[in-house]
XYZ file of C-alpha atoms in Angstrom:
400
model
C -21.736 101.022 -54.231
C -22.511 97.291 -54.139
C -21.955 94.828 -57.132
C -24.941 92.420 -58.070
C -24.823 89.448 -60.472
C -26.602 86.650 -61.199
C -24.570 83.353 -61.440
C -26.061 79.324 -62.988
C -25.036 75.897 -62.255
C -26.862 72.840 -64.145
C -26.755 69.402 -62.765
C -28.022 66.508 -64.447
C -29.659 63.077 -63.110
C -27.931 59.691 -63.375
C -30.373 58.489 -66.251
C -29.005 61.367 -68.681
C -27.211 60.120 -71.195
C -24.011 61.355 -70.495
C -24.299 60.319 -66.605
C -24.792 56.705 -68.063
C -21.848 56.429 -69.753
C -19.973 57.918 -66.920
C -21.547 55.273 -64.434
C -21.011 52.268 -66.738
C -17.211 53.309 -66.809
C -16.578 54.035 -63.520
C -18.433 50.648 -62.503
C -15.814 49.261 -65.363
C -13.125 50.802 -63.120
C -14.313 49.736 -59.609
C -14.495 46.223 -60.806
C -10.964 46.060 -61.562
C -9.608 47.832 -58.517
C -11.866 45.335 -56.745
C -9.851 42.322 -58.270
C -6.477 44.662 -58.294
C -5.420 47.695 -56.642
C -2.661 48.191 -59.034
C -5.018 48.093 -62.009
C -4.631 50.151 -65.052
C -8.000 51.621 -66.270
C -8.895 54.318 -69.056
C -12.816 53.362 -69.982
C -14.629 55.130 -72.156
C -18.569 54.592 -72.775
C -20.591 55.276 -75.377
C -24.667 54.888 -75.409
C -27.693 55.375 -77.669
C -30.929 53.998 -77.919
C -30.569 50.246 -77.081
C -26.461 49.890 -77.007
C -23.592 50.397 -75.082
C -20.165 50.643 -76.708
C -17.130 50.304 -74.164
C -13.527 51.108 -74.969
C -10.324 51.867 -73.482
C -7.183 50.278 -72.030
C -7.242 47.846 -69.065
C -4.349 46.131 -67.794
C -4.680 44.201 -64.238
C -0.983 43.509 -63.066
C -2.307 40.237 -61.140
C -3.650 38.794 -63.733
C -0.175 38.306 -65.649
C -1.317 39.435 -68.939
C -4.310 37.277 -69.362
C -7.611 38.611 -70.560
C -9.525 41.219 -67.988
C -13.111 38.810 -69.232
C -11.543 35.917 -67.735
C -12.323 37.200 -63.820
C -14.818 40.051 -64.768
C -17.978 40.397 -66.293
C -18.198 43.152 -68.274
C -21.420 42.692 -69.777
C -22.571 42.056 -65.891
C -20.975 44.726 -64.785
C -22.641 47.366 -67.442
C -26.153 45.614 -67.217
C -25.805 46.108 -63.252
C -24.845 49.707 -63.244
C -27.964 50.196 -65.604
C -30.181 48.703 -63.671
C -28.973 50.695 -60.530
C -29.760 53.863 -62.595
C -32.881 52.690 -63.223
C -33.758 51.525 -66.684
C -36.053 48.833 -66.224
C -39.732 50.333 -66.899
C -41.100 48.155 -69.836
C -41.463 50.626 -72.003
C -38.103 51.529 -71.876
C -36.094 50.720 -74.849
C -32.466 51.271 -73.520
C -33.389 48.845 -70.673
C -30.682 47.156 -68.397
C -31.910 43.590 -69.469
C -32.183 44.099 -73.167
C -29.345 46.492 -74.127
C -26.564 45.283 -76.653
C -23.213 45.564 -75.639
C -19.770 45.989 -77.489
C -16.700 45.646 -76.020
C -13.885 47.229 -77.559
C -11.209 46.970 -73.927
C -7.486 46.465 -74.541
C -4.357 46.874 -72.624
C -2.749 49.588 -71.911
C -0.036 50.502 -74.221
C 3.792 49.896 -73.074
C 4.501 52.878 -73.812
C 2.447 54.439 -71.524
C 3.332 52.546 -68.658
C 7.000 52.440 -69.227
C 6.456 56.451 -68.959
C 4.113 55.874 -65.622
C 5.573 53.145 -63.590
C 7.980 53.660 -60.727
C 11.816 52.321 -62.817
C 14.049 53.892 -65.163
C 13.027 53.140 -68.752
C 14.249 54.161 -72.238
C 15.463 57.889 -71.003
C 13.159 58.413 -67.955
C 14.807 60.672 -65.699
C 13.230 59.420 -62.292
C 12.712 55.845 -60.806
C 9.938 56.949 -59.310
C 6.123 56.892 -60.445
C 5.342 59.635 -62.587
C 2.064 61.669 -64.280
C -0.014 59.082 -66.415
C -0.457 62.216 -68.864
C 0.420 65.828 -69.405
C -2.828 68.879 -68.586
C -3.581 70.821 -66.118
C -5.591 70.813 -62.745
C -7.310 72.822 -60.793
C -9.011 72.612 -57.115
C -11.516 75.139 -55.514
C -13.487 76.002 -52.547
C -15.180 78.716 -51.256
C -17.427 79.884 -47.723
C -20.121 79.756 -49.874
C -22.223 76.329 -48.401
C -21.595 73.698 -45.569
C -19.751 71.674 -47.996
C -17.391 74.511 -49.176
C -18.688 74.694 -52.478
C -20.312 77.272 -54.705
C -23.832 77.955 -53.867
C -24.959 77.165 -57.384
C -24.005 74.061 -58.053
C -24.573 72.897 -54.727
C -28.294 73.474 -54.695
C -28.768 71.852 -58.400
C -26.809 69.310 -56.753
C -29.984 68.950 -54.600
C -32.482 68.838 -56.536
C -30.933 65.955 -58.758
C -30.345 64.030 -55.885
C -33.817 64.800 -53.986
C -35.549 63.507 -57.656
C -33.355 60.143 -57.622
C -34.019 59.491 -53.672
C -38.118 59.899 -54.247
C -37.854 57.609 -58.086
C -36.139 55.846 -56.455
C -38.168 54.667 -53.614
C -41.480 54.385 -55.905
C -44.106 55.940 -54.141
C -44.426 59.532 -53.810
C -43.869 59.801 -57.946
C -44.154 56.740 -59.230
C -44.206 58.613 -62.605
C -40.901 59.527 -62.751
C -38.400 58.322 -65.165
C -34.191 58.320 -64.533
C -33.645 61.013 -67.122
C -33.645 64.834 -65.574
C -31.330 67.861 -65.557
C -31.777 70.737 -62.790
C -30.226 74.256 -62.589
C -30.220 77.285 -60.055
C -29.545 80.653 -60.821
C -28.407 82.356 -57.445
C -28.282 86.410 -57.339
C -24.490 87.597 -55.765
C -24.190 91.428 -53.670
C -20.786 92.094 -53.067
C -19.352 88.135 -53.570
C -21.906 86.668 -51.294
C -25.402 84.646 -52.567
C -28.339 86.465 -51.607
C -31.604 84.804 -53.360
C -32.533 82.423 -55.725
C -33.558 83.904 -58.954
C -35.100 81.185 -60.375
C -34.991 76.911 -60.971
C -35.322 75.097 -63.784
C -36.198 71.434 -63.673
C -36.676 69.047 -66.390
C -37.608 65.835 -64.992
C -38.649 62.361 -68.035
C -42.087 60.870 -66.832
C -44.404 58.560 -67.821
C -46.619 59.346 -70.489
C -49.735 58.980 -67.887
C -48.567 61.934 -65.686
C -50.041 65.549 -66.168
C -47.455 68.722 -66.742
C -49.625 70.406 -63.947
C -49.070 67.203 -61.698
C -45.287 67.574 -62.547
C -44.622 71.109 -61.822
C -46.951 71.200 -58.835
C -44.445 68.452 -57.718
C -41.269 69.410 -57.951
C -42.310 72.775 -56.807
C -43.854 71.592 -53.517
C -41.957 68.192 -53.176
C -38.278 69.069 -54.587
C -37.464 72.830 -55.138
C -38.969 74.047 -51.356
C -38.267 71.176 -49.609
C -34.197 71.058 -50.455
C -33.319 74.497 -51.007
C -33.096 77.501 -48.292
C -36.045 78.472 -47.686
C -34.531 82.415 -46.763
C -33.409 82.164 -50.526
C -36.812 81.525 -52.434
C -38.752 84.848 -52.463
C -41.926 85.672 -53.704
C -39.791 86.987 -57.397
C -38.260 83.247 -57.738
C -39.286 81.574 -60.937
C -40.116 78.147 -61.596
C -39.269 76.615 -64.878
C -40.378 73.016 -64.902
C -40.208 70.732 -67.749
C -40.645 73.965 -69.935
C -41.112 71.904 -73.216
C -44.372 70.980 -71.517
C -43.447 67.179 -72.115
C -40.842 64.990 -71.812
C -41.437 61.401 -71.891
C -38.593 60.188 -74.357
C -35.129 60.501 -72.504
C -31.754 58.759 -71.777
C -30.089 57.086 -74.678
C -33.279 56.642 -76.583
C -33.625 60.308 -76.859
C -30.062 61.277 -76.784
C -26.280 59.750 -77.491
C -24.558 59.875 -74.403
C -20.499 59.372 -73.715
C -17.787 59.631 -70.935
C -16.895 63.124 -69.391
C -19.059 65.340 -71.358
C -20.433 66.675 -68.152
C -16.827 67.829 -66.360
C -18.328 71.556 -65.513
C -21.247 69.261 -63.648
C -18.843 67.155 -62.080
C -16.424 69.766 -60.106
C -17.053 73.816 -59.802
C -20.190 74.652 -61.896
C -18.326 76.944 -63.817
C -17.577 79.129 -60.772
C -13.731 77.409 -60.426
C -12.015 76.618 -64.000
C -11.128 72.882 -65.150
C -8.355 71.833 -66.654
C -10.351 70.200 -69.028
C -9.881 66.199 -68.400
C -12.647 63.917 -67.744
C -12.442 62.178 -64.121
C -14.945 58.574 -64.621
C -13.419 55.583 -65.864
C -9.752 56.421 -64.882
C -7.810 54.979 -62.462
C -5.623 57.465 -60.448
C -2.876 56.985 -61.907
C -4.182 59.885 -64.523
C -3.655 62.607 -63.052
C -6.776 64.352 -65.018
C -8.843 62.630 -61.875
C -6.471 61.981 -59.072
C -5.005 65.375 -59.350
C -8.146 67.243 -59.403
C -9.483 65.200 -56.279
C -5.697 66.537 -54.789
C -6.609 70.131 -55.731
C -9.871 70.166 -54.071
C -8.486 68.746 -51.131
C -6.015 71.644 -50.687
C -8.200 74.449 -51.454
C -10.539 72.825 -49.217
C -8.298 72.781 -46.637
C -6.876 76.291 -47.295
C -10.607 77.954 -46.948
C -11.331 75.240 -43.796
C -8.150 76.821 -42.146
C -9.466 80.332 -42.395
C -6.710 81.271 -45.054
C -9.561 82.475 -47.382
C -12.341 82.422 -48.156
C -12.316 81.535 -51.946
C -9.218 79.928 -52.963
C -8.217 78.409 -56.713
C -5.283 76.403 -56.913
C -3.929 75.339 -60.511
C -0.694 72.439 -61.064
C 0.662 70.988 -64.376
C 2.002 67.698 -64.956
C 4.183 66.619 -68.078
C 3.781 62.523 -68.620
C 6.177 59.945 -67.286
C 7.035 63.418 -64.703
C 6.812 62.911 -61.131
C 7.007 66.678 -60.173
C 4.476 69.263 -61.242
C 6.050 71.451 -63.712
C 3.850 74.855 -62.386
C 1.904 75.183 -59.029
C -0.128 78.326 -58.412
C -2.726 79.906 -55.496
C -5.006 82.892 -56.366
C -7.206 83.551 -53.326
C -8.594 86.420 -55.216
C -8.592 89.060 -52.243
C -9.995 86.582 -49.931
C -6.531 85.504 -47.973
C -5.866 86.330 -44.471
C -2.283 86.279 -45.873
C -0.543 86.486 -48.954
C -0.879 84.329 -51.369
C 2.403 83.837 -51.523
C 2.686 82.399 -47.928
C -0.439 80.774 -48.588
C 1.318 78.340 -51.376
C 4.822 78.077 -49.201
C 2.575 76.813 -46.220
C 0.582 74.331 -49.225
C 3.874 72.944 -50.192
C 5.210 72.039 -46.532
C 2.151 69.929 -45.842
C 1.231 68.668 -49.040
C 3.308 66.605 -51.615
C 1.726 67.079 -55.236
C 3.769 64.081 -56.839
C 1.351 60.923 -58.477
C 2.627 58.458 -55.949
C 1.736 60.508 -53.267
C -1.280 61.767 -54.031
C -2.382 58.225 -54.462
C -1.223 57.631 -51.162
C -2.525 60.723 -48.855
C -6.032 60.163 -50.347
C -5.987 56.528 -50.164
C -7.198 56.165 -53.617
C -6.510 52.936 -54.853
C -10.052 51.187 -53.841
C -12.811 50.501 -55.607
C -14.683 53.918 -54.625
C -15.097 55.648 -57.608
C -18.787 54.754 -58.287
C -19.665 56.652 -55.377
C -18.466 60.148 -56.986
C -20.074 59.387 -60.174
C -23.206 61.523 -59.975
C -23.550 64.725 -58.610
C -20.701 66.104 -58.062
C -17.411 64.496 -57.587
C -16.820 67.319 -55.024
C -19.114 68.890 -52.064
C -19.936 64.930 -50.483
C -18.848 65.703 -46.806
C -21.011 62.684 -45.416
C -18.461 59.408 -46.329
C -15.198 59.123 -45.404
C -14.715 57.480 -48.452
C -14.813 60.985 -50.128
C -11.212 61.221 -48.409
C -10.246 64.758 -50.747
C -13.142 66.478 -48.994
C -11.863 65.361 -45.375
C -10.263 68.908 -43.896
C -7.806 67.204 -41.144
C -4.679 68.875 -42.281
C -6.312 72.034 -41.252
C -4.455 72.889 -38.407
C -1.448 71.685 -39.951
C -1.808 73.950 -43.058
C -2.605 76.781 -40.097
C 1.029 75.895 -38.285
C 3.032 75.915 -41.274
C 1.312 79.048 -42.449
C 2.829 80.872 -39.362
């Protein structure tokens, strides 16, 4: 007897409030890896209605202790990263020209670092780099979509990004407003998506534009033209802007802050989270870099034909440079046991800080491009290096 559920995924648009405050602090952190690799960065944003509050810990190693406002310009940098987004209508009152900004940045404690950095300090057992914090990780991946993702999230995914591509370039919609949120219910038989159930969109406009105008649009412009079309059926609903209006949004209409959308940023819900936040940290915290590693390796294990839906979950303690726990559940899927699966993992993968930071290249200012819409599924820049599957055939070798 087949199994049928019915599984959601939201995504949201990079004028939500929350998305803001994510992009202002990741543009925070880019700026400093720009000016130092080695930079220290833990930036936390916090929006509503006209202002943007920024806090956190910087410290930038070349700069010898001097003040971070001295080669960057943080109001700059937040007023550019607004504007990006979009927030320069004239009628908008959180508006990248006219915001007030507070800046709240400090160093990063001592002892932090001393815990972090690559010597022997005050007890530390290792000389070598460890975890910038204690938690948990996890990475996914299924068969699911091109990108190895779950099908859910993947097509909200779409729709946010289809909305932003046509506000973006004026024309088509030149009613739309940055603000939106999107989410796809997919029907599952037997562990594989079968049809779309139904799509919700709610999409800030301009007070000129008509709901019928609206829903006619994203129905006809967004929802058919992204998603598969063997997927819609005749049953599918459409829930579009379902409040009927929605002209107030973003910070005016809602406080935003960093990492308050961490389901949106990895699995959907369909692979746990640890529970960290991934913008405005540099990879040193393991909440982000960690993840990114996790995702590469059950990437890789699902790319290699190991299985086809693979969770893998690691646990750091601070100042640590070995995970304390590393587990693989390919929930029936493997080709092999799981068992074998994590022996091969740990022959071609090394989970410590240092050298995750190293296989994924992450110490460039790249972060900005994984802000919005998912920090995994982006297969199309090599950038993106934790979604790159070239240890494949390595992970396939040491498997045997």
């Amino acid at each position: 007897m087949s199994r049928s559920f019915i599984f959601s995924s939201e995504s949201v648009g990079e004028g939500h409030p929350d998305k803001v405050a994510d992009t202002i602090s990741d543009a925070v952190l880019d700026a400093c890896l720009t000016i130092d690799p080695k930079s220290r960065v833990a930036c936390e944003t916090f929006v509503k209605s006209n202002i943007v509050v920024v806090g956190g810990e910087i410290t930038i190693p070349k700069l010898g202790g001097k003040p971070i406002g001295n080669v960057i310009n943080i109001d700059k940098t937040i007023r550019d990263a607004v504007r990006g987004i979009g927030y320069v209508n004239d009628d908008d009152v959180f508006h990248a020209d006219k915001i007030f900004i507070n800046n709240y940045l400090t160093t990063q404690s001592p002892d932090i670092s001393q815990g972090v950095d690559a010597k022997k300090a005050h007890g530390k057992k290792t000389a070598e780099q460890g975890a910038g914090d204690q938690g948990i990780m996890f990475g996914y991946a299924c068969d699911e979509t091109p990108e190895l993702m779950p099908a859910p999230i993947m097509f909200a995914h779409r729709l946010g990004r289809e909305l932003t591509k046509i506000r973006k370039a004026g024309k088509l919609a030149p009613w739309l407003r940055p603000d939106a949120k999107s989410q796809v219910s997919v029907e599952y038989v037997d562990g594989k998506p079968t049809r779309i159930v139904n799509v919700v969109i709610s999409t800030q406009h301009a007070a000129s534009a008509t709901h019928a105008e609206i829903e006619k649009f994203c129905i006809e412009q967004v929802i058919k033209k992204v998603l598969p079309k063997s997927m819609l059926t005749k049953d599918t609903e459409y829930l579009i802007n379902p409040t009927g209006k929605f002209v107030v949004g973003g910070p005016q209409g809602d406080s935003g802050l960093t990492g308050r959308k961490i389901i949106v940023d990895s699995y959907g819900g369909s692979g746990r989270h640890g529970g960290g936040a991934f913008s405005g940290k540099d990879p040193s915290k393991v909440d982000r870099s960690a993840a990114y590693m996790g995702r590469w390796v059950a990437k890789t294990i699902v790319a290699a034909g190991l299985a086809s839906r693979v969770e893998i979950q690691f646990a750091y303690a601070i100042g640590h440079p070995l995970p304390v726990s590393v587990h693989v559940d390919s929930f029936g899927t493997g080709t092999i046991s799981d068992e074998k699966i994590l022996a091969a993992v740990n022959k071609v993968f090394s989970f410590k800080p240092a050298d995750i930071v190293k296989q994924l290249n992450l110490l460039r200012p790249i972060y900005s491009k994984g802000t919005n819409y998912g920090h995994f599924g982006k297969i199309n820049d090599k950038d993106i290096t934790w979604e790159i599957t070239n240890k494949a055939d390595a992970l396939k070798k040491a498997a045997k």
